[in-house]
Coordinates of C-alpha atoms and ligand atoms in Angstrom, one line a residue:
Chain A
M61 CA -6.4 11.4 7.7
E62 CA -7.4 9.8 4.6
L63 CA -10.6 9.1 3.5
P64 CA -12.0 5.7 5.0
R65 CA -13.5 3.2 1.8
W66 CA -12.8 6.0 -1.4
N67 CA -13.1 5.2 -4.5
C68 CA -12.2 6.7 -8.4
C69 CA -13.5 10.2 -7.8
G70 CA -14.9 9.6 -11.9
T71 CA -12.3 11.7 -13.2
V72 CA -14.7 13.8 -15.8
H73 CA -17.7 15.5 -14.5
A74 CA -20.7 14.0 -16.7
L75 CA -22.3 16.4 -18.9
A76 CA -25.0 14.8 -20.6
K77 CA -28.0 15.3 -18.8
D78 CA -29.7 12.3 -18.6
D79 CA -26.1 10.7 -17.2
V80 CA -26.8 9.8 -13.9
M81 CA -24.6 6.7 -13.2
H82 CA -21.6 9.3 -13.7
H83 CA -22.3 11.1 -10.9
L84 CA -22.7 7.8 -8.5
A85 CA -19.2 7.8 -7.7
P86 CA -18.5 11.4 -6.3
V87 CA -21.4 11.5 -4.4
R88 CA -20.3 8.3 -2.7
V89 CA -16.9 10.2 -1.9
L90 CA -19.0 12.8 -0.4
L91 CA -20.9 10.3 1.2
R92 CA -17.6 8.4 3.2
V93 CA -16.9 12.0 4.0
E94 CA -20.7 12.8 5.9
E95 CA -20.1 8.5 7.9
A96 CA -16.4 10.2 8.1
V97 CA -17.6 12.7 10.8
E98 CA -21.0 10.2 11.7
A99 CA -17.5 7.7 13.3
G100 CA -16.1 11.0 14.5
L101 CA -13.1 10.2 12.3
V102 CA -12.4 14.2 11.7
D103 CA -15.2 17.8 13.0
E104 CA -15.6 18.9 10.4
P105 CA -17.6 17.3 6.8
R106 CA -15.0 18.6 3.8
V107 CA -12.5 16.2 1.6
V108 CA -9.3 17.8 0.2
T109 CA -8.1 17.1 -3.2
L110 CA -4.6 17.3 -4.7
C111 CA -5.7 16.9 -8.1
A112 CA -7.6 19.2 -10.0
M113 CA -10.1 16.6 -11.7
C114 CA -10.9 15.2 -8.8
Y115 CA -11.4 18.5 -7.1
N116 CA -13.6 19.7 -10.2
T117 CA -15.5 16.0 -10.4
L118 CA -16.8 16.5 -6.6
K119 CA -16.9 20.0 -6.5
R120 CA -19.2 19.4 -9.2
A121 CA -21.3 16.7 -8.5
N122 CA -21.9 18.5 -5.0
H123 CA -23.6 21.2 -6.6
L124 CA -26.2 19.3 -8.6
Y125 CA -26.8 16.9 -5.9
R126 CA -27.9 19.5 -3.6
N127 CA -29.6 21.8 -5.9
D128 CA -31.2 19.8 -9.3
S129 CA -34.0 17.6 -7.3
D130 CA -34.1 15.4 -10.2
K131 CA -30.8 14.1 -10.8
R132 CA -30.3 13.6 -6.5
R133 CA -34.2 11.7 -6.4
V134 CA -32.6 9.6 -9.0
I135 CA -29.0 8.9 -7.4
E136 CA -30.7 8.1 -4.9
S137 CA -33.1 5.5 -5.7
I138 CA -30.2 3.7 -6.9
M139 CA -27.9 3.5 -4.4
E140 CA -31.1 2.8 -2.2
K141 CA -30.7 -0.8 0.5
E142 CA -27.3 0.7 1.7
N143 CA -26.3 3.1 4.5
R144 CA -28.0 6.1 4.0
P145 CA -28.4 8.8 1.6
Y146 CA -25.8 11.3 0.7
G147 CA -27.1 14.5 3.2
G148 CA -25.4 17.0 1.4
K149 CA -23.3 18.5 3.4
A150 CA -19.7 17.6 2.3
E151 CA -17.7 20.4 1.5
V152 CA -14.7 20.5 -1.2
I153 CA -11.7 21.8 -1.2
H154 CA -8.4 21.8 -2.8
L155 CA -5.1 20.9 -1.0
L156 CA -4.1 24.9 -2.4
E157 CA -7.4 26.7 -0.8
L158 CA -5.8 24.6 2.6
L159 CA -3.3 26.1 1.9
S160 CA -3.9 29.5 1.1
E161 CA -6.8 29.7 5.1
L162 CA -3.4 28.6 7.3
G163 CA -2.3 31.7 5.6
W164 CA 1.3 32.4 3.6
G165 CA 2.8 33.3 6.2
K166 CA 2.0 30.3 7.6
I167 CA 3.8 28.5 4.7
S168 CA 7.1 30.9 4.6
E169 CA 7.2 30.3 8.6
R170 CA 8.7 27.0 7.4
V171 CA 10.9 27.5 4.9
E172 CA 14.2 26.5 5.7
R173 CA 15.6 27.1 2.6
P174 CA 13.6 29.3 0.3
L175 CA 13.9 28.9 -3.7
E176 CA 15.6 32.0 -4.1
E177 CA 16.2 33.5 -7.8
L178 CA 14.0 29.7 -9.1
R179 CA 12.0 31.4 -11.5
V180 CA 9.1 29.4 -11.8
A181 CA 6.0 29.1 -13.9
P182 CA 3.1 28.7 -12.5
Y183 CA 0.5 26.5 -14.6
Y184 CA -3.4 26.3 -13.3
G185 CA -4.8 24.6 -16.6
C186 CA -8.4 24.0 -17.3
L187 CA -10.4 22.8 -14.3
L188 CA -7.8 24.3 -11.9
L189 CA -10.3 27.2 -12.7
R190 CA -13.1 26.1 -14.3
P191 CA -15.6 27.1 -14.8
R192 CA -16.1 30.2 -13.0
G193 CA -17.1 29.7 -9.3
F194 CA -16.3 25.8 -9.6
G195 CA -12.3 27.2 -9.0
V196 CA -10.3 27.7 -6.6
D197 CA -9.1 31.7 -8.0
D198 CA -10.8 33.5 -9.6
P199 CA -10.4 32.4 -13.7
E200 CA -9.0 35.1 -15.6
E201 CA -7.2 36.6 -12.5
P202 CA -5.8 33.7 -10.6
R203 CA -3.2 34.6 -7.7
I204 CA -2.8 31.7 -5.1
M205 CA -0.7 29.6 -7.0
E206 CA 1.6 32.9 -7.5
N207 CA 1.1 33.8 -3.8
L208 CA 2.4 29.6 -2.4
L209 CA 5.1 30.2 -4.8
E210 CA 6.2 33.9 -3.5
A211 CA 5.6 32.0 0.2
L212 CA 8.5 29.4 -1.0
G213 CA 10.7 32.3 -1.5
A214 CA 10.7 31.6 -5.5
E215 CA 10.5 34.4 -8.7
V216 CA 7.3 34.0 -10.1
V217 CA 7.0 34.1 -13.9
D218 CA 3.7 34.9 -15.5
I219 CA 2.7 33.6 -18.3
P220 CA -0.5 34.0 -20.1
F221 CA -0.7 30.2 -21.2
K222 CA -0.6 29.7 -17.7
S223 CA -4.7 28.6 -18.5
R224 CA -4.5 27.6 -21.8
C225 CA -5.7 23.3 -21.6
C226 CA -2.4 21.0 -21.7
G227 CA -4.7 18.8 -24.4
A228 CA -5.6 16.8 -21.5
Y229 CA -6.9 13.0 -22.7
H230 CA -6.5 14.0 -26.1
T231 CA -3.1 12.2 -25.4
V232 CA -4.6 8.9 -26.2
F233 CA -6.4 9.4 -28.9
M234 CA -4.6 12.5 -30.5
K235 CA -0.9 12.5 -29.6
E236 CA -0.1 14.8 -31.4
E237 CA -2.3 17.3 -31.5
A238 CA -2.2 17.1 -27.4
A239 CA 1.2 17.1 -27.6
E240 CA 1.7 20.3 -30.1
L241 CA -0.9 22.4 -27.6
S242 CA 1.8 21.9 -23.8
Y243 CA 4.1 22.8 -26.7
K244 CA 3.3 26.3 -26.9
I245 CA 2.6 26.4 -22.8
L246 CA 6.4 25.0 -22.5
R247 CA 7.8 27.1 -25.1
Q248 CA 6.2 30.8 -23.6
A249 CA 7.6 29.5 -20.5
S250 CA 11.1 28.8 -21.1
E251 CA 10.7 32.0 -23.8
M252 CA 9.7 34.3 -21.0
G253 CA 12.8 33.3 -18.7
A254 CA 10.8 30.3 -16.6
D255 CA 13.8 27.7 -15.3
L256 CA 10.4 25.6 -14.3
I257 CA 6.7 25.2 -14.8
A258 CA 4.6 24.5 -11.7
L259 CA 0.8 22.5 -11.5
S260 CA -1.7 20.2 -9.8
C261 CA -3.5 17.7 -12.3
P262 CA -1.3 14.7 -12.8
L263 CA -2.9 14.6 -16.5
C264 CA -1.6 18.1 -16.5
M265 CA 2.1 16.8 -16.1
F266 CA 2.0 13.8 -18.3
N267 CA 0.7 16.1 -21.3
M268 CA 4.0 18.6 -20.8
A269 CA 6.0 16.5 -19.4
D270 CA 6.3 12.8 -19.7
R271 CA 5.6 14.0 -23.2
Q272 CA 8.3 16.2 -24.3
G273 CA 9.9 12.8 -25.6
L274 CA 7.0 13.7 -28.7
I275 CA 7.2 16.9 -28.1
G276 CA 11.3 17.3 -28.7
R277 CA 10.6 15.0 -32.4
L278 CA 7.7 17.2 -33.4
F279 CA 9.5 19.9 -33.0
R280 CA 12.7 21.0 -33.7
D281 CA 13.7 23.8 -31.8
F282 CA 12.1 22.4 -28.6
K283 CA 14.0 22.6 -25.4
G284 CA 13.1 20.5 -22.2
I285 CA 12.1 22.1 -19.2
P286 CA 11.6 20.0 -15.8
V287 CA 7.7 20.4 -14.6
L288 CA 6.9 19.8 -10.6
Y289 CA 3.9 19.8 -8.7
F290 CA 3.8 22.4 -6.1
T291 CA 4.1 19.9 -3.2
Q292 CA 7.5 18.9 -4.8
L293 CA 8.5 22.8 -4.9
M294 CA 6.7 23.3 -1.0
A295 CA 8.9 19.8 0.3
L296 CA 12.0 21.0 -0.8
A297 CA 11.8 24.2 0.0
F298 CA 10.6 23.0 3.5
G299 CA 14.0 21.1 3.4
L300 CA 12.1 17.7 2.8
E301 CA 14.5 17.2 -0.1
E302 CA 13.1 12.4 0.0
E303 CA 10.1 13.9 -0.3
A304 CA 9.9 15.1 -2.6
H305 CA 10.6 12.2 -5.2
L306 CA 12.6 14.1 -7.7
E307 CA 13.9 11.0 -9.1
E308 CA 11.1 10.6 -10.7
N309 CA 9.7 13.7 -12.5
N310 CA 11.6 13.3 -16.8
P311 CA 12.9 15.3 -17.7
D312 CA 14.8 15.4 -14.4
P313 CA 14.9 18.3 -12.5
R314 CA 17.7 17.6 -9.9
P315 CA 20.4 18.9 -12.6
L316 CA 19.2 22.1 -12.4
L317 CA 18.8 22.5 -8.9
R318 CA 22.2 21.9 -8.4
E319 CA 23.0 24.7 -10.1
R320 CA 21.0 27.2 -8.5
G321 CA 22.8 24.9 -5.0
L322 CA 19.0 23.7 -4.1
W323 CA 19.6 20.2 -4.1
R324 CA 22.5 18.4 -2.7
Chain B
M96 CA -39.8 -24.8 6.9
E97 CA -42.7 -22.8 7.6
K98 CA -45.3 -24.4 8.2
E99 CA -46.7 -27.6 6.7
G100 CA -48.3 -28.1 4.0
K101 CA -48.2 -24.5 2.3
M102 CA -46.9 -24.1 -0.5
V103 CA -45.5 -21.3 -3.0
T104 CA -46.0 -20.3 -6.5
I105 CA -42.8 -20.1 -8.5
Y106 CA -41.6 -19.7 -12.5
V107 CA -38.8 -21.4 -13.7
M108 CA -37.7 -19.9 -17.0
G109 CA -41.4 -18.8 -17.5
K110 CA -42.3 -22.6 -16.6
K111 CA -45.2 -22.0 -13.2
H112 CA -44.6 -25.2 -10.8
R113 CA -46.3 -25.2 -6.3
V114 CA -43.7 -26.2 -4.2
P115 CA -43.9 -26.3 -1.0
A116 CA -42.1 -23.1 0.7
G117 CA -39.4 -23.3 3.2
L118 CA -37.3 -24.6 0.0
T119 CA -33.9 -23.6 -1.4
I120 CA -34.3 -23.0 -4.8
M121 CA -32.0 -25.5 -5.4
K122 CA -35.0 -28.2 -3.5
A123 CA -37.9 -26.6 -5.6
M124 CA -36.9 -27.7 -8.5
E125 CA -35.5 -31.3 -8.0
Y126 CA -39.2 -31.0 -6.4
A127 CA -40.8 -29.7 -9.8
G128 CA -38.4 -32.6 -11.3
Y129 CA -35.5 -30.3 -12.7
Q130 CA -32.8 -32.7 -12.7
L131 CA -29.8 -30.0 -12.3
R132 CA -26.6 -31.3 -14.1
R133 CA -24.8 -27.8 -14.2
G134 CA -25.7 -25.4 -11.8
V135 CA -25.4 -27.7 -8.8
G136 CA -21.8 -28.6 -7.4
C137 CA -21.3 -28.5 -3.7
R138 CA -25.0 -28.0 -2.1
G139 CA -23.1 -26.3 0.7
G140 CA -22.4 -22.8 0.0
F141 CA -19.0 -23.0 -1.4
C142 CA -18.5 -24.0 -4.9
G143 CA -20.4 -21.3 -6.9
A144 CA -22.0 -23.0 -9.0
C145 CA -25.6 -22.5 -8.7
A146 CA -25.5 -18.8 -8.8
T147 CA -28.7 -17.7 -10.1
L148 CA -30.9 -14.8 -10.9
Y149 CA -34.6 -13.7 -10.0
R150 CA -37.1 -11.1 -10.2
V151 CA -40.2 -11.5 -7.8
K152 CA -43.4 -10.9 -9.6
G153 CA -44.3 -7.0 -8.6
S154 CA -40.8 -5.7 -8.5
Y155 CA -38.7 -4.3 -11.5
K156 CA -35.0 -5.6 -9.4
L157 CA -32.9 -8.5 -10.4
Q158 CA -31.5 -9.8 -7.6
A159 CA -28.9 -12.8 -7.3
A160 CA -29.0 -15.8 -4.8
L161 CA -27.5 -19.4 -4.4
A162 CA -29.8 -21.8 -5.2
C163 CA -28.9 -23.3 -3.1
Q164 CA -29.0 -21.1 -0.2
K165 CA -31.4 -18.7 -0.9
V166 CA -35.5 -20.1 0.2
V167 CA -37.9 -20.0 -2.5
E168 CA -40.4 -17.3 -2.7
D169 CA -44.1 -17.2 -3.4
G170 CA -44.5 -15.4 -7.3
M171 CA -40.4 -15.9 -7.8
Y172 CA -39.1 -15.5 -11.5
I173 CA -35.9 -18.3 -11.9
V174 CA -33.2 -18.1 -13.7
Q175 CA -30.0 -20.4 -13.6
I176 CA -26.9 -18.8 -14.2
P177 CA -24.7 -22.3 -14.5
F178 CA -21.3 -20.1 -16.3
T179 CA -20.5 -17.0 -16.8
P180 CA -19.4 -16.0 -20.3
A181 CA -16.3 -14.0 -19.2
E182 CA -13.4 -13.6 -21.1
K183 CA -10.5 -15.4 -19.3
K184 CA -7.4 -13.3 -18.7
L185 CA -3.8 -15.1 -19.1
Y186 CA -0.6 -14.5 -17.2
D187 CA 2.1 -15.9 -15.3
I188 CA 2.4 -15.9 -12.2
E189 CA 6.1 -16.8 -11.9
K190 CA 6.8 -13.8 -14.3
I191 CA 4.2 -11.8 -12.9
R192 CA 4.4 -9.4 -9.5
P193 CA 2.8 -7.2 -7.2
T194 CA 3.3 -4.3 -8.4
P195 CA 0.3 -1.0 -7.9
N196 CA 0.1 -1.5 -11.0
V197 CA -0.7 -5.0 -12.0
F198 CA -4.8 -5.1 -11.7
V199 CA -5.1 -2.4 -14.9
E200 CA -2.2 -4.0 -16.6
H201 CA -4.8 -7.0 -16.8
F202 CA -8.1 -5.7 -15.7
P203 CA -8.0 -2.5 -17.7
E204 CA -11.4 -2.3 -17.8
I205 CA -11.7 -1.7 -14.1
T206 CA -11.3 2.2 -14.9
R207 CA -13.9 2.2 -16.4
C208 CA -15.7 1.7 -12.5
L209 CA -18.8 3.5 -11.6
S210 CA -18.5 2.7 -8.3
C211 CA -22.1 1.4 -8.4
N212 CA -22.4 -1.0 -5.7
T213 CA -24.3 -3.2 -8.2
C214 CA -21.8 -6.1 -7.9
T215 CA -21.2 -5.7 -3.8
K216 CA -25.9 -6.3 -4.2
A217 CA -25.8 -9.0 -6.3
C218 CA -22.8 -11.0 -4.0
P219 CA -24.1 -13.9 -2.2
Q220 CA -21.3 -14.0 -0.3
D221 CA -22.2 -10.7 0.8
L222 CA -18.8 -9.6 0.0
M223 CA -17.9 -5.7 -1.2
V224 CA -16.6 -5.9 -3.9
M225 CA -16.6 -2.6 -5.2
D226 CA -14.9 -1.5 -2.7
Y227 CA -12.4 -4.5 -3.5
V228 CA -12.4 -3.0 -7.5
Q229 CA -11.6 -0.3 -5.8
A230 CA -8.7 -1.5 -3.8
A231 CA -7.6 -3.2 -7.6
L232 CA -7.9 0.2 -9.3
R233 CA -5.5 2.0 -6.1
G234 CA -3.2 -1.2 -6.4
D235 CA -3.9 -2.6 -3.1
I236 CA -3.2 -6.0 -3.5
E237 CA -3.7 -6.9 0.9
K238 CA -6.9 -4.9 1.0
V239 CA -8.3 -6.8 -2.5
V240 CA -7.2 -10.3 -0.3
E241 CA -9.0 -9.1 2.4
L242 CA -11.8 -7.6 1.3
S243 CA -12.1 -11.0 -0.8
F244 CA -11.3 -13.7 1.1
D245 CA -15.0 -15.2 1.1
C246 CA -15.7 -15.5 -3.2
I247 CA -16.1 -18.3 -4.6
A248 CA -16.4 -17.0 -8.1
C249 CA -20.4 -17.8 -8.7
G250 CA -19.6 -14.9 -11.2
L251 CA -23.0 -12.8 -10.7
C252 CA -21.5 -9.6 -9.5
A253 CA -19.7 -10.1 -13.6
I254 CA -23.3 -10.8 -14.7
R255 CA -24.2 -7.5 -13.3
C256 CA -21.6 -4.9 -13.1
P257 CA -22.4 -2.0 -15.3
A258 CA -19.0 -1.7 -16.8
E259 CA -18.3 -5.3 -18.3
I260 CA -15.9 -5.9 -14.9
V261 CA -15.2 -9.4 -13.9
P262 CA -14.7 -8.7 -10.3
Y263 CA -13.9 -12.4 -9.5
Q264 CA -11.0 -12.6 -11.8
V265 CA -9.5 -9.1 -10.6
A266 CA -9.7 -10.7 -6.9
Q267 CA -8.0 -14.0 -7.9
L268 CA -5.6 -12.3 -9.3
A269 CA -4.6 -10.5 -6.1
R270 CA -4.8 -13.9 -3.9
R271 CA -2.4 -15.5 -6.0
L272 CA 0.3 -12.5 -5.8
Y273 CA -0.1 -12.1 -2.3
S274 CA 0.6 -15.9 -1.2
K275 CA 3.3 -15.8 -3.9
Y276 CA 4.7 -13.0 -3.2
I277 CA 4.1 -11.0 0.0
L278 CA 3.2 -13.7 2.0
G279 CA 4.9 -16.8 0.6
L280 CA 6.1 -20.5 1.0
S281 CA 4.2 -21.8 4.5
E282 CA 6.7 -24.3 6.8
E283 CA 3.8 -26.2 7.8
V284 CA 2.6 -26.9 4.1
E285 CA 5.8 -27.5 3.0
K286 CA 6.1 -30.5 5.9
R287 CA 2.8 -31.9 5.4
V288 CA 3.1 -32.5 1.8
A289 CA 6.8 -34.2 2.4
E290 CA 4.7 -36.3 4.8
V291 CA 2.5 -37.1 2.1
E292 CA 5.6 -38.2 -0.2
E293 CA 6.9 -40.2 2.1
G294 CA 3.4 -42.0 2.2
K295 CA 2.8 -41.9 6.1
F296 CA -0.3 -41.2 5.5
D297 CA -0.8 -44.0 2.9
E298 CA -1.7 -47.2 5.2
E299 CA -4.6 -45.4 6.7
L300 CA -5.6 -44.1 3.7
E301 CA -6.3 -48.2 2.9
Q302 CA -7.6 -48.8 5.8
L303 CA -10.4 -46.0 4.8
K304 CA -10.8 -47.6 1.8
R305 CA -11.8 -51.1 3.1
L306 CA -13.6 -49.3 5.1
P307 CA -18.0 -50.5 5.2
P308 CA -20.0 -47.7 3.4
E309 CA -21.5 -47.6 7.4
E310 CA -19.0 -47.2 8.9
L311 CA -17.8 -44.6 6.7
R312 CA -20.2 -42.9 7.4
K313 CA -20.5 -43.0 11.0
R314 CA -17.0 -41.8 11.4
Y315 CA -17.6 -38.7 9.2
E316 CA -20.5 -38.2 11.2
S317 CA -18.6 -37.7 14.1
R318 CA -15.4 -36.3 13.0
E319 CA -13.6 -33.5 14.6
I320 CA -13.6 -30.7 13.0
R321 CA -10.8 -28.5 14.0
V322 CA -11.1 -24.8 13.2
Ligands
SF4_196 S1 -20.7 -3.1 -10.6 FE1 -19.2 -3.2 -11.7 S2 -19.2 -0.3 -12.1 FE2 -20.5 -1.4 -10.5 S3 -19.3 -1.4 -8.9 FE3 -19.4 -3.1 -8.9 S4 -17.4 -3.2 -10.4 FE4 -18.2 -1.1 -10.3
FES197 S1 -23.9 -26.0 -5.2 FE1 -21.8 -25.1 -4.1 S2 -22.6 -23.0 -3.9 FE2 -25.1 -23.7 -4.6

């Protein structure tokens, strides 16, 4: 179910020692999770995120709140005169972790149209894996997205740049530099024979997909490559074509999928 | 009202005054000799003209209230905020549409919202201001409307917001879009406007205009209020 009264996570975990203000947003989300349990809406204080950034921000704020008593006190005092303070009980998990917990076998069972012969390069970027202890998997040797893609019947293309940065927010003020970072990842995926890239983070999506026009202008040898959310590939494999909303992707992955017999 | 004769001390812009306990800030200021020209309107908590900031001696907290509603406390330092120097965003309601991104397009600063809840705590109408700013960020027009319906645009949320967001303007955009594009025209209103234009009430109005003040007052006080 959707978390009642959720607010924006804050998007970036504040690292400055004296910046407590920016921890309020994620802490408030975690408080809502406890409130949802109190209201009897869910059994466990667990929140699932799809976005790599929300995941990272919430998880790190949770750690800080639990372990840094000084900051916790400041946060509590700013949030005073509200219902009650956050009790530190919420758990943050990423959808990939939830799927892994369900078991890859269960996922395979749901597959109606295996993504056979589709060569997919999983891309993690930074925040799904780093810093150590806050990722969905081992930062050096992640397997979780590979496992999912295999369960969906796809062929995994392991690219060395799968956890390189896409350029992140530099895309705002240094778009060419960010485009170059994304270009290197995309080119490597193409060179290694991937048909498309799967990822989780909307900012990675923007830099690696929506910016392909700019990348093409900057690097003459660049040939486009479709980029999909891993959830879109799940929808496709589960036979939920409409729900995949592939018409929203740019570049359009449908011609390629049609060629492989995976799209009408 | 408290017991007769009890007085409290308030400070209006730093100047000390003894005023009867139980008065509203507005009445207390008038009692102390201030003639209010700005910062006063309906005197009934509806117009939003009397926004006031105060701090009570001994507390570090800056608080917000409507002067016509809030009763004075001993040791209150008061300043009125009759006008909020907020930037007024211009848009043509005929040209914009109720799209999910409409709020971020016109008020990009809402992406800066820290979810600190300061605005909610400042709101004299007890609205969940932070929640509607967050709903705007998500593009949920109906939620913004629902949560901001009682907004009187006093401006206190904007004065207090550390991210320099002007929540009440965001909410106003939501309500405008909602009534124009989601709710649509109301038959009753259309009908009534036509009646007014046809002069259906002209005679009644003329009669009222000729009534002596005492009779007018009597009628006003015994008027029927239908909700
Ligand atoms: S005061 Fe400003 S930053 Fe704080 S919750 Fe309200 S709108 Fe957001
Ligand atoms: S004077 Fe109108 S709200 Fe106070």
